[in-house]
CSV table of C-alpha atoms (C1' of nucleotides) in Angstrom, one decimal:
chain,number,residue,atom,x,y,z
A,1,UNK,CA,-193.4,30.4,-170.2
A,2,UNK,CA,-191.3,29.1,-167.3
A,3,UNK,CA,-187.7,27.9,-167.8
A,4,UNK,CA,-186.2,25.4,-165.5
A,5,UNK,CA,-182.6,25.2,-164.9
A,6,UNK,CA,-180.6,22.4,-163.4
A,7,UNK,CA,-177.9,23.1,-160.8
A,8,UNK,CA,-175.3,22.4,-163.4
A,9,UNK,CA,-176.7,25.0,-165.7
A,10,UNK,CA,-176.8,27.5,-162.9
A,11,UNK,CA,-173.2,26.7,-161.9
A,12,UNK,CA,-172.1,27.0,-165.6
A,13,UNK,CA,-173.6,30.5,-165.8
A,14,UNK,CA,-172.1,31.5,-162.6
A,15,UNK,CA,-168.7,30.5,-163.7
A,16,UNK,CA,-169.1,32.3,-166.9
A,17,UNK,CA,-170.0,35.5,-165.0
A,18,UNK,CA,-167.0,35.0,-162.8
A,19,UNK,CA,-164.7,34.6,-165.8
A,20,UNK,CA,-166.1,37.8,-167.5
A,21,UNK,CA,-165.6,39.7,-164.3
A,22,UNK,CA,-162.0,38.4,-163.8
A,23,UNK,CA,-161.3,39.3,-167.4
A,24,UNK,CA,-162.6,42.8,-166.9
A,25,UNK,CA,-160.7,43.5,-163.8
A,26,UNK,CA,-157.5,42.1,-165.2
A,27,UNK,CA,-157.7,44.1,-168.4
A,28,UNK,CA,-158.4,47.2,-166.5
A,29,UNK,CA,-155.4,46.8,-164.2
A,30,UNK,CA,-153.2,45.7,-167.2
A,31,UNK,CA,-154.2,48.8,-169.2
A,32,UNK,CA,-153.3,51.1,-166.3
A,33,UNK,CA,-149.9,49.4,-165.8
A,34,UNK,CA,-149.1,49.5,-169.5
A,35,UNK,CA,-150.0,53.2,-169.6
A,36,UNK,CA,-147.8,53.9,-166.6
A,37,UNK,CA,-144.8,51.9,-168.0
A,38,UNK,CA,-145.2,53.8,-171.3
A,39,UNK,CA,-145.5,57.2,-169.9
A,40,UNK,CA,-143.0,57.0,-167.0
A,41,UNK,CA,-140.4,54.7,-168.5
A,42,UNK,CA,-141.1,54.5,-172.2
A,43,UNK,CA,-141.4,50.8,-171.8
A,44,UNK,CA,-144.0,48.0,-172.0
A,45,UNK,CA,-145.4,45.2,-170.0
A,46,UNK,CA,-143.7,42.4,-172.1
A,47,UNK,CA,-140.4,44.1,-171.7
A,48,UNK,CA,-141.0,44.4,-168.0
A,49,UNK,CA,-141.9,40.7,-167.8
A,50,UNK,CA,-138.8,39.6,-169.6
A,51,UNK,CA,-136.5,41.8,-167.4
A,52,UNK,CA,-138.3,40.5,-164.3
A,53,UNK,CA,-137.6,36.9,-165.3
A,54,UNK,CA,-133.9,37.7,-166.0
A,55,UNK,CA,-133.5,39.7,-162.8
A,56,UNK,CA,-134.1,36.6,-160.7
A,57,UNK,CA,-131.3,34.7,-162.4
A,58,UNK,CA,-128.2,36.7,-162.4
A,59,UNK,CA,-126.5,34.4,-164.9
A,60,UNK,CA,-129.4,34.8,-167.3
A,61,UNK,CA,-131.6,32.2,-169.0
A,62,UNK,CA,-131.6,30.4,-172.3
A,63,UNK,CA,-134.2,31.8,-174.8
A,64,UNK,CA,-135.8,28.5,-174.4
A,65,UNK,CA,-136.2,28.8,-170.6
A,66,UNK,CA,-137.3,32.3,-170.9
A,67,UNK,CA,-140.0,31.3,-173.3
A,68,UNK,CA,-141.2,28.6,-171.0
A,69,UNK,CA,-141.0,30.7,-167.9
A,70,UNK,CA,-143.2,33.4,-169.4
A,71,UNK,CA,-145.4,31.0,-171.2
A,72,UNK,CA,-145.1,32.8,-174.5
A,73,UNK,CA,-144.0,31.5,-177.9
A,74,UNK,CA,-140.2,31.3,-178.6
A,75,UNK,CA,-140.6,33.6,-181.6
A,76,UNK,CA,-142.2,36.2,-179.4
A,77,UNK,CA,-139.2,36.2,-177.0
A,78,UNK,CA,-136.9,36.7,-179.9
A,79,UNK,CA,-138.5,40.0,-180.8
A,80,UNK,CA,-138.6,41.3,-177.3
A,81,UNK,CA,-135.0,40.4,-176.5
A,82,UNK,CA,-134.0,41.9,-179.8
A,83,UNK,CA,-135.4,45.2,-178.8
A,84,UNK,CA,-134.1,45.1,-175.3
A,85,UNK,CA,-130.7,44.3,-176.7
A,86,UNK,CA,-130.9,47.3,-179.0
A,87,UNK,CA,-131.5,49.4,-176.0
A,88,UNK,CA,-128.5,47.9,-174.2
A,89,UNK,CA,-130.6,46.4,-171.4
A,90,UNK,CA,-129.9,42.7,-172.1
A,91,UNK,CA,-127.2,40.8,-173.9
A,92,UNK,CA,-126.9,37.5,-175.7
A,93,UNK,CA,-124.1,35.3,-174.6
A,94,UNK,CA,-122.9,32.2,-176.5
A,95,UNK,CA,-123.2,28.9,-174.6
A,96,UNK,CA,-120.0,26.9,-174.9
A,97,UNK,CA,-120.7,23.3,-175.8
A,98,UNK,CA,-123.9,24.0,-177.6
A,99,UNK,CA,-123.9,26.3,-180.5
A,100,UNK,CA,-127.6,26.2,-181.0
A,101,UNK,CA,-128.5,27.9,-177.7
A,102,UNK,CA,-128.0,31.4,-176.4
A,103,UNK,CA,-128.0,32.8,-172.9
A,104,UNK,CA,-129.7,36.0,-172.3
A,105,UNK,CA,-128.9,38.2,-169.3
A,106,UNK,CA,-129.5,41.7,-168.0
A,107,UNK,CA,-126.7,44.2,-168.5
A,108,UNK,CA,-125.8,46.3,-165.5
A,109,UNK,CA,-127.8,49.1,-167.2
A,110,UNK,CA,-130.6,46.6,-167.5
A,111,UNK,CA,-130.5,45.7,-163.7
A,112,UNK,CA,-130.5,49.3,-162.8
A,113,UNK,CA,-133.5,50.1,-165.0
A,114,UNK,CA,-135.3,47.2,-163.8
A,115,UNK,CA,-135.0,47.8,-160.1
A,116,UNK,CA,-136.3,51.3,-160.7
A,117,UNK,CA,-139.2,50.1,-162.6
A,118,UNK,CA,-140.0,47.3,-160.2
A,119,UNK,CA,-140.3,49.7,-157.2
A,120,UNK,CA,-142.7,51.8,-159.2
A,121,UNK,CA,-144.6,48.8,-160.5
A,122,UNK,CA,-145.2,47.6,-157.0
A,123,UNK,CA,-146.5,51.0,-156.1
A,124,UNK,CA,-148.9,51.2,-158.9
A,125,UNK,CA,-150.3,47.7,-158.2
A,126,UNK,CA,-150.7,48.6,-154.5
A,127,UNK,CA,-152.6,51.7,-155.5
A,128,UNK,CA,-154.7,50.0,-158.1
A,129,UNK,CA,-155.7,47.2,-155.6
A,130,UNK,CA,-156.3,49.7,-152.8
A,131,UNK,CA,-159.6,48.2,-151.8
A,132,UNK,CA,-158.1,44.7,-151.2
A,133,UNK,CA,-157.4,43.9,-147.6
A,134,UNK,CA,-154.8,41.4,-146.5
A,135,UNK,CA,-157.6,38.9,-145.8
A,136,UNK,CA,-159.1,39.4,-149.3
A,137,UNK,CA,-155.7,39.0,-150.8
A,138,UNK,CA,-155.1,35.8,-149.0
A,139,UNK,CA,-158.6,34.4,-149.7
A,140,UNK,CA,-158.7,35.2,-153.4
A,141,UNK,CA,-155.1,34.1,-153.7
A,142,UNK,CA,-155.9,30.7,-152.2
A,143,UNK,CA,-158.9,30.2,-154.5
A,144,UNK,CA,-157.1,31.2,-157.6
A,145,UNK,CA,-154.1,29.0,-156.7
A,146,UNK,CA,-155.9,25.8,-157.6
A,147,UNK,CA,-157.9,27.3,-160.4
A,148,UNK,CA,-157.1,26.4,-164.0
A,149,UNK,CA,-156.8,22.6,-163.6
A,150,UNK,CA,-157.8,21.6,-167.2
A,151,UNK,CA,-155.3,23.6,-169.2
A,152,UNK,CA,-152.9,20.8,-170.0
A,153,UNK,CA,-149.5,22.2,-168.9
A,154,UNK,CA,-149.3,23.6,-165.4
A,155,UNK,CA,-146.3,23.9,-163.1
A,156,UNK,CA,-144.0,26.8,-162.6
B,1,UNK,CA,-129.3,41.1,-140.4
B,2,UNK,CA,-132.9,41.4,-139.6
B,3,UNK,CA,-135.3,43.3,-141.9
B,4,UNK,CA,-138.4,44.9,-140.3
B,5,UNK,CA,-141.5,45.4,-142.5
B,6,UNK,CA,-144.3,47.7,-141.7
B,7,UNK,CA,-147.9,46.5,-142.2
B,8,UNK,CA,-148.2,48.7,-145.3
B,9,UNK,CA,-145.1,47.0,-146.8
B,10,UNK,CA,-146.6,43.6,-146.1
B,11,UNK,CA,-149.9,44.6,-147.6
B,12,UNK,CA,-148.2,46.0,-150.6
B,13,UNK,CA,-146.3,42.7,-151.2
B,14,UNK,CA,-149.5,40.7,-150.6
B,15,UNK,CA,-151.4,42.8,-153.3
B,16,UNK,CA,-148.5,42.3,-155.7
B,17,UNK,CA,-148.6,38.6,-155.2
B,18,UNK,CA,-152.3,38.6,-155.7
B,19,UNK,CA,-152.0,40.6,-158.9
B,20,UNK,CA,-149.4,38.2,-160.3
B,21,UNK,CA,-151.5,35.3,-159.5
B,22,UNK,CA,-154.6,36.8,-161.1
B,23,UNK,CA,-152.5,37.6,-164.2
B,24,UNK,CA,-151.3,34.0,-164.4
B,25,UNK,CA,-154.7,32.5,-164.1
B,26,UNK,CA,-156.4,34.9,-166.5
B,27,UNK,CA,-153.7,34.4,-169.2
B,28,UNK,CA,-153.9,30.7,-168.9
B,29,UNK,CA,-157.7,30.7,-169.3
B,30,UNK,CA,-157.4,33.2,-172.1
B,31,UNK,CA,-154.8,31.2,-173.9
B,32,UNK,CA,-157.0,28.0,-173.7
B,33,UNK,CA,-160.0,29.9,-175.0
B,34,UNK,CA,-158.1,31.5,-177.8
B,35,UNK,CA,-156.7,28.1,-178.9
B,36,UNK,CA,-160.3,26.6,-178.9
B,37,UNK,CA,-161.7,29.5,-180.9
B,38,UNK,CA,-158.9,29.1,-183.4
B,39,UNK,CA,-159.1,25.3,-183.7
B,40,UNK,CA,-162.8,24.9,-183.6
B,41,UNK,CA,-164.1,28.0,-185.4
B,42,UNK,CA,-161.1,29.5,-187.0
B,43,UNK,CA,-161.8,32.7,-185.0
B,44,UNK,CA,-160.2,34.8,-182.3
B,45,UNK,CA,-161.1,36.3,-178.9
B,46,UNK,CA,-161.4,39.8,-180.2
B,47,UNK,CA,-163.8,38.8,-183.0
B,48,UNK,CA,-165.8,36.9,-180.3
B,49,UNK,CA,-166.0,39.9,-178.2
B,50,UNK,CA,-167.1,42.1,-181.0
B,51,UNK,CA,-169.8,39.7,-182.0
B,52,UNK,CA,-170.9,39.3,-178.4
B,53,UNK,CA,-171.4,43.0,-178.0
B,54,UNK,CA,-173.4,43.2,-181.3
B,55,UNK,CA,-175.5,40.2,-180.3
B,56,UNK,CA,-177.0,42.0,-177.5
B,57,UNK,CA,-178.2,44.9,-179.6
B,58,UNK,CA,-180.1,43.6,-182.7
B,59,UNK,CA,-180.0,47.0,-184.2
B,60,UNK,CA,-176.3,47.1,-183.9
B,61,UNK,CA,-173.9,49.7,-182.4
B,62,UNK,CA,-172.0,52.7,-183.7
B,63,UNK,CA,-168.3,52.1,-184.0
B,64,UNK,CA,-168.0,54.6,-181.3
B,65,UNK,CA,-170.3,52.7,-178.9
B,66,UNK,CA,-168.6,49.4,-179.8
B,67,UNK,CA,-165.2,50.9,-178.9
B,68,UNK,CA,-166.5,52.2,-175.6
B,69,UNK,CA,-168.3,49.0,-174.8
B,70,UNK,CA,-165.2,46.9,-175.3
B,71,UNK,CA,-162.8,49.4,-173.9
B,72,UNK,CA,-160.5,49.2,-176.9
B,73,UNK,CA,-159.3,52.0,-179.2
B,74,UNK,CA,-161.5,53.0,-182.1
B,75,UNK,CA,-158.8,52.2,-184.5
B,76,UNK,CA,-158.7,48.7,-183.2
B,77,UNK,CA,-162.4,48.2,-183.7
B,78,UNK,CA,-162.1,49.4,-187.3
B,79,UNK,CA,-159.7,46.6,-188.1
B,80,UNK,CA,-161.7,43.8,-186.4
B,81,UNK,CA,-165.0,44.9,-188.0
B,82,UNK,CA,-163.2,45.1,-191.4
B,83,UNK,CA,-162.3,41.5,-191.1
B,84,UNK,CA,-165.7,40.4,-189.8
B,85,UNK,CA,-167.3,42.2,-192.7
B,86,UNK,CA,-165.0,40.6,-195.1
B,87,UNK,CA,-166.3,37.2,-193.8
B,88,UNK,CA,-169.9,38.4,-194.1
B,89,UNK,CA,-170.6,38.2,-190.4
B,90,UNK,CA,-171.2,41.9,-189.7
B,91,UNK,CA,-172.3,44.7,-191.9
B,92,UNK,CA,-171.8,48.5,-191.8
B,93,UNK,CA,-175.0,50.5,-192.2
B,94,UNK,CA,-175.1,54.2,-192.9
B,95,UNK,CA,-176.8,56.4,-190.2
B,96,UNK,CA,-179.2,58.9,-191.8
B,97,UNK,CA,-178.7,62.4,-190.5
B,98,UNK,CA,-175.0,61.9,-189.7
B,99,UNK,CA,-172.7,60.9,-192.4
B,100,UNK,CA,-169.7,60.6,-190.1
B,101,UNK,CA,-171.1,57.7,-188.1
B,102,UNK,CA,-171.6,54.1,-189.0
B,103,UNK,CA,-173.8,51.5,-187.4
B,104,UNK,CA,-172.5,47.9,-187.3
B,105,UNK,CA,-174.6,44.9,-186.8
B,106,UNK,CA,-174.5,41.2,-187.1
B,107,UNK,CA,-175.8,39.7,-190.3
B,108,UNK,CA,-178.0,36.7,-190.0
B,109,UNK,CA,-175.0,34.5,-190.7
B,110,UNK,CA,-173.2,36.4,-188.0
B,111,UNK,CA,-175.9,35.7,-185.5
B,112,UNK,CA,-175.9,32.0,-186.4
B,113,UNK,CA,-172.2,31.8,-186.1
B,114,UNK,CA,-172.2,33.6,-182.7
B,115,UNK,CA,-174.9,31.5,-181.1
B,116,UNK,CA,-172.9,28.4,-182.0
B,117,UNK,CA,-169.7,29.8,-180.6
B,118,UNK,CA,-171.4,31.2,-177.5
B,119,UNK,CA,-172.7,27.8,-176.4
B,120,UNK,CA,-169.3,26.2,-177.0
B,121,UNK,CA,-167.6,29.1,-175.2
B,122,UNK,CA,-169.7,28.7,-172.1
B,123,UNK,CA,-168.9,25.0,-172.1
B,124,UNK,CA,-165.1,25.7,-172.3
B,125,UNK,CA,-165.2,28.2,-169.4
B,126,UNK,CA,-167.3,25.9,-167.3
B,127,UNK,CA,-164.7,23.1,-167.9
B,128,UNK,CA,-161.7,25.4,-167.3
B,129,UNK,CA,-163.2,26.6,-164.1
B,130,UNK,CA,-164.2,23.2,-163.0
B,131,UNK,CA,-162.7,23.6,-159.5
B,132,UNK,CA,-164.9,26.6,-158.7
B,133,UNK,CA,-168.0,26.0,-156.7
B,134,UNK,CA,-171.0,28.2,-156.6
B,135,UNK,CA,-169.9,29.7,-153.3
B,136,UNK,CA,-166.4,30.4,-154.6
B,137,UNK,CA,-167.8,32.0,-157.7
B,138,UNK,CA,-170.0,34.3,-155.6
B,139,UNK,CA,-167.3,35.1,-153.1
B,140,UNK,CA,-164.6,36.0,-155.7
B,141,UNK,CA,-167.1,37.7,-157.9
B,142,UNK,CA,-168.2,39.9,-155.0
B,143,UNK,CA,-164.6,40.8,-154.2
B,144,UNK,CA,-163.7,41.5,-157.7
B,145,UNK,CA,-166.7,43.6,-158.3
B,146,UNK,CA,-165.4,46.5,-156.2
B,147,UNK,CA,-161.8,46.1,-157.2
B,148,UNK,CA,-160.1,48.5,-159.5
B,149,UNK,CA,-161.2,51.8,-158.0
B,150,UNK,CA,-158.3,53.9,-159.1
B,151,UNK,CA,-158.4,53.4,-162.8
B,152,UNK,CA,-160.0,56.7,-163.8
B,153,UNK,CA,-163.0,55.6,-166.0
B,154,UNK,CA,-165.2,53.0,-164.7
B,155,UNK,CA,-168.9,52.3,-165.4
B,156,UNK,CA,-170.3,49.7,-167.8
C,1,DG,C1',-172.8,83.0,-192.9
C,2,DC,C1',-168.0,82.0,-191.5
C,3,DT,C1',-164.8,80.3,-188.7
C,4,DT,C1',-163.6,77.3,-185.1
C,5,DA,C1',-164.2,73.5,-182.4
C,6,DA,C1',-165.9,69.0,-181.8
C,7,DA,C1',-167.2,64.4,-183.1
C,8,DA,C1',-166.8,59.9,-185.8
C,9,DC,C1',-163.9,57.2,-188.2
C,10,DT,C1',-159.7,55.6,-190.6
C,11,DT,C1',-154.9,55.3,-191.3
C,12,DT,C1',-150.2,54.6,-189.8
C,13,DA,C1',-146.1,53.2,-187.3
C,14,DA,C1',-144.5,50.4,-183.8
C,15,DG,C1',-144.7,46.7,-180.9
C,16,DC,C1',-146.9,42.2,-179.2
C,17,DT,C1',-148.5,37.5,-180.3
C,18,DT,C1',-149.2,33.1,-182.3
C,19,DG,C1',-148.5,29.0,-185.3
C,20,DA,C1',-145.9,27.4,-188.9
C,21,DA,C1',-142.0,27.1,-191.7
C,22,DC,C1',-137.1,27.1,-191.8
C,23,DT,C1',-131.9,26.8,-190.4
C,24,DA,C1',-128.4,25.1,-187.7
C,25,DT,C1',-126.8,22.0,-184.4
C,26,DT,C1',-126.8,18.1,-181.4
C,27,DT,C1',-128.3,13.5,-180.0
C,28,DC,C1',-130.1,9.0,-181.0
C,29,DT,C1',-130.3,4.7,-183.7
C,30,DT,C1',-128.7,1.2,-185.8
D,1,DA,C1',-120.2,6.5,-189.0
D,2,DA,C1',-124.4,7.6,-191.5
D,3,DG,C1',-129.1,8.8,-191.3
D,4,DA,C1',-132.9,10.2,-188.5
D,5,DA,C1',-135.0,12.6,-185.0
D,6,DA,C1',-134.9,16.0,-181.6
D,7,DT,C1',-133.6,20.6,-179.9
D,8,DA,C1',-132.7,25.8,-180.1
D,9,DG,C1',-133.5,29.8,-182.4
D,10,DT,C1',-135.1,32.8,-186.0
D,11,DT,C1',-138.1,34.3,-189.6
D,12,DC,C1',-142.6,35.0,-191.6
D,13,DA,C1',-147.5,36.1,-192.3
D,14,DA,C1',-151.6,37.4,-190.1
D,15,DG,C1',-154.0,39.5,-186.6
D,16,DC,C1',-154.4,42.4,-182.3
D,17,DT,C1',-153.3,46.7,-179.9
D,18,DT,C1',-152.3,51.4,-178.9
D,19,DA,C1',-151.3,56.4,-179.6
D,20,DA,C1',-151.0,59.9,-182.8
D,21,DA,C1',-152.1,62.0,-187.0
D,22,DG,C1',-155.3,62.7,-190.7
D,23,DT,C1',-160.1,63.1,-193.1
D,24,DT,C1',-164.8,64.2,-193.3
D,25,DT,C1',-168.8,65.9,-191.4
D,26,DT,C1',-171.5,68.2,-187.9
D,27,DA,C1',-172.1,71.6,-184.3
D,28,DA,C1',-171.0,76.1,-181.9
D,29,DG,C1',-169.6,80.8,-181.5
D,30,DC,C1',-169.9,85.1,-183.2
DNA sequence: GCTTAAAACTTTAAGCTTGAACTATTTCTT
DNA sequence: AAGAAATAGTTCAAGCTTAAAGTTTTAAGC
């Protein structure tokens, strides 16, 4: 029995294969980074992400903005910020003129901790992607840049 | 003040950028798939992954093998299989000759459910990666294939 | 055969994640 | 100005995830 495939079917299968491969690589790298953060700094990827977002804006961000920036639910951010605050790495600051909102920003201890972690983090990524040349990086980056077009929200 | 960067430093930054971009795309696609699975089938990505692994082997897999195949902790698999079993989609079968181990396999209801979901899943991925041509898919796939070389365990 | 080590799972504690429900505050409508 | 709608956050329930500790069973060493 012979099965005939249209070009569309072949393309669909090919995209699926690509997706599974991307997923595998991403998870592998993520697992390695998570492990490193845990062992070296007793921290986590979500905490690192939050601190990275706050590092860019010295004046901090509203919970709202943080949630949008990281593309995670607002309830999620609440928990992570709670724990970072418990550790003295971030602080919540009242916003005058709007008693609903809160601004979150890194404490100086938080900034110190982040800079240390960020340097290490770049090193880990650099080592994990050791096989990637500048050309590869550019090429894949370019292709990925315009990738998920159908996901509703986009933008940065 | 002028800052001079070595090639290594540039490459490191470039790899970091690539990683962040990969992460963004992957998370975006994952979020879309998760949402679809939830709304259309009241299911989740981890459940889908487990069922996909079991679908390949009609006789099922030991919890052990399932855990290795999916690269997640064994305790994790226990929970997911528990819930799938509650829904009658998988069943645990005693292995004769070794009372420690259990074999898990899809029930016929599980096979039916999975085939339906798998078709939809491929369609979603195909739509999400609409901008990817066959050439792109091949190219990125090739590059990704040899990617994380320093992660300790590899293999399939 | 008996003790030790290894293997296969499960359980547990802690954190991450989401969607939905809920509270408080602000803004919009009329 | 009163009521309705929107906005900002938190809380909650359920599920995912890991590492570590615990259980039961099997295999190895002596």
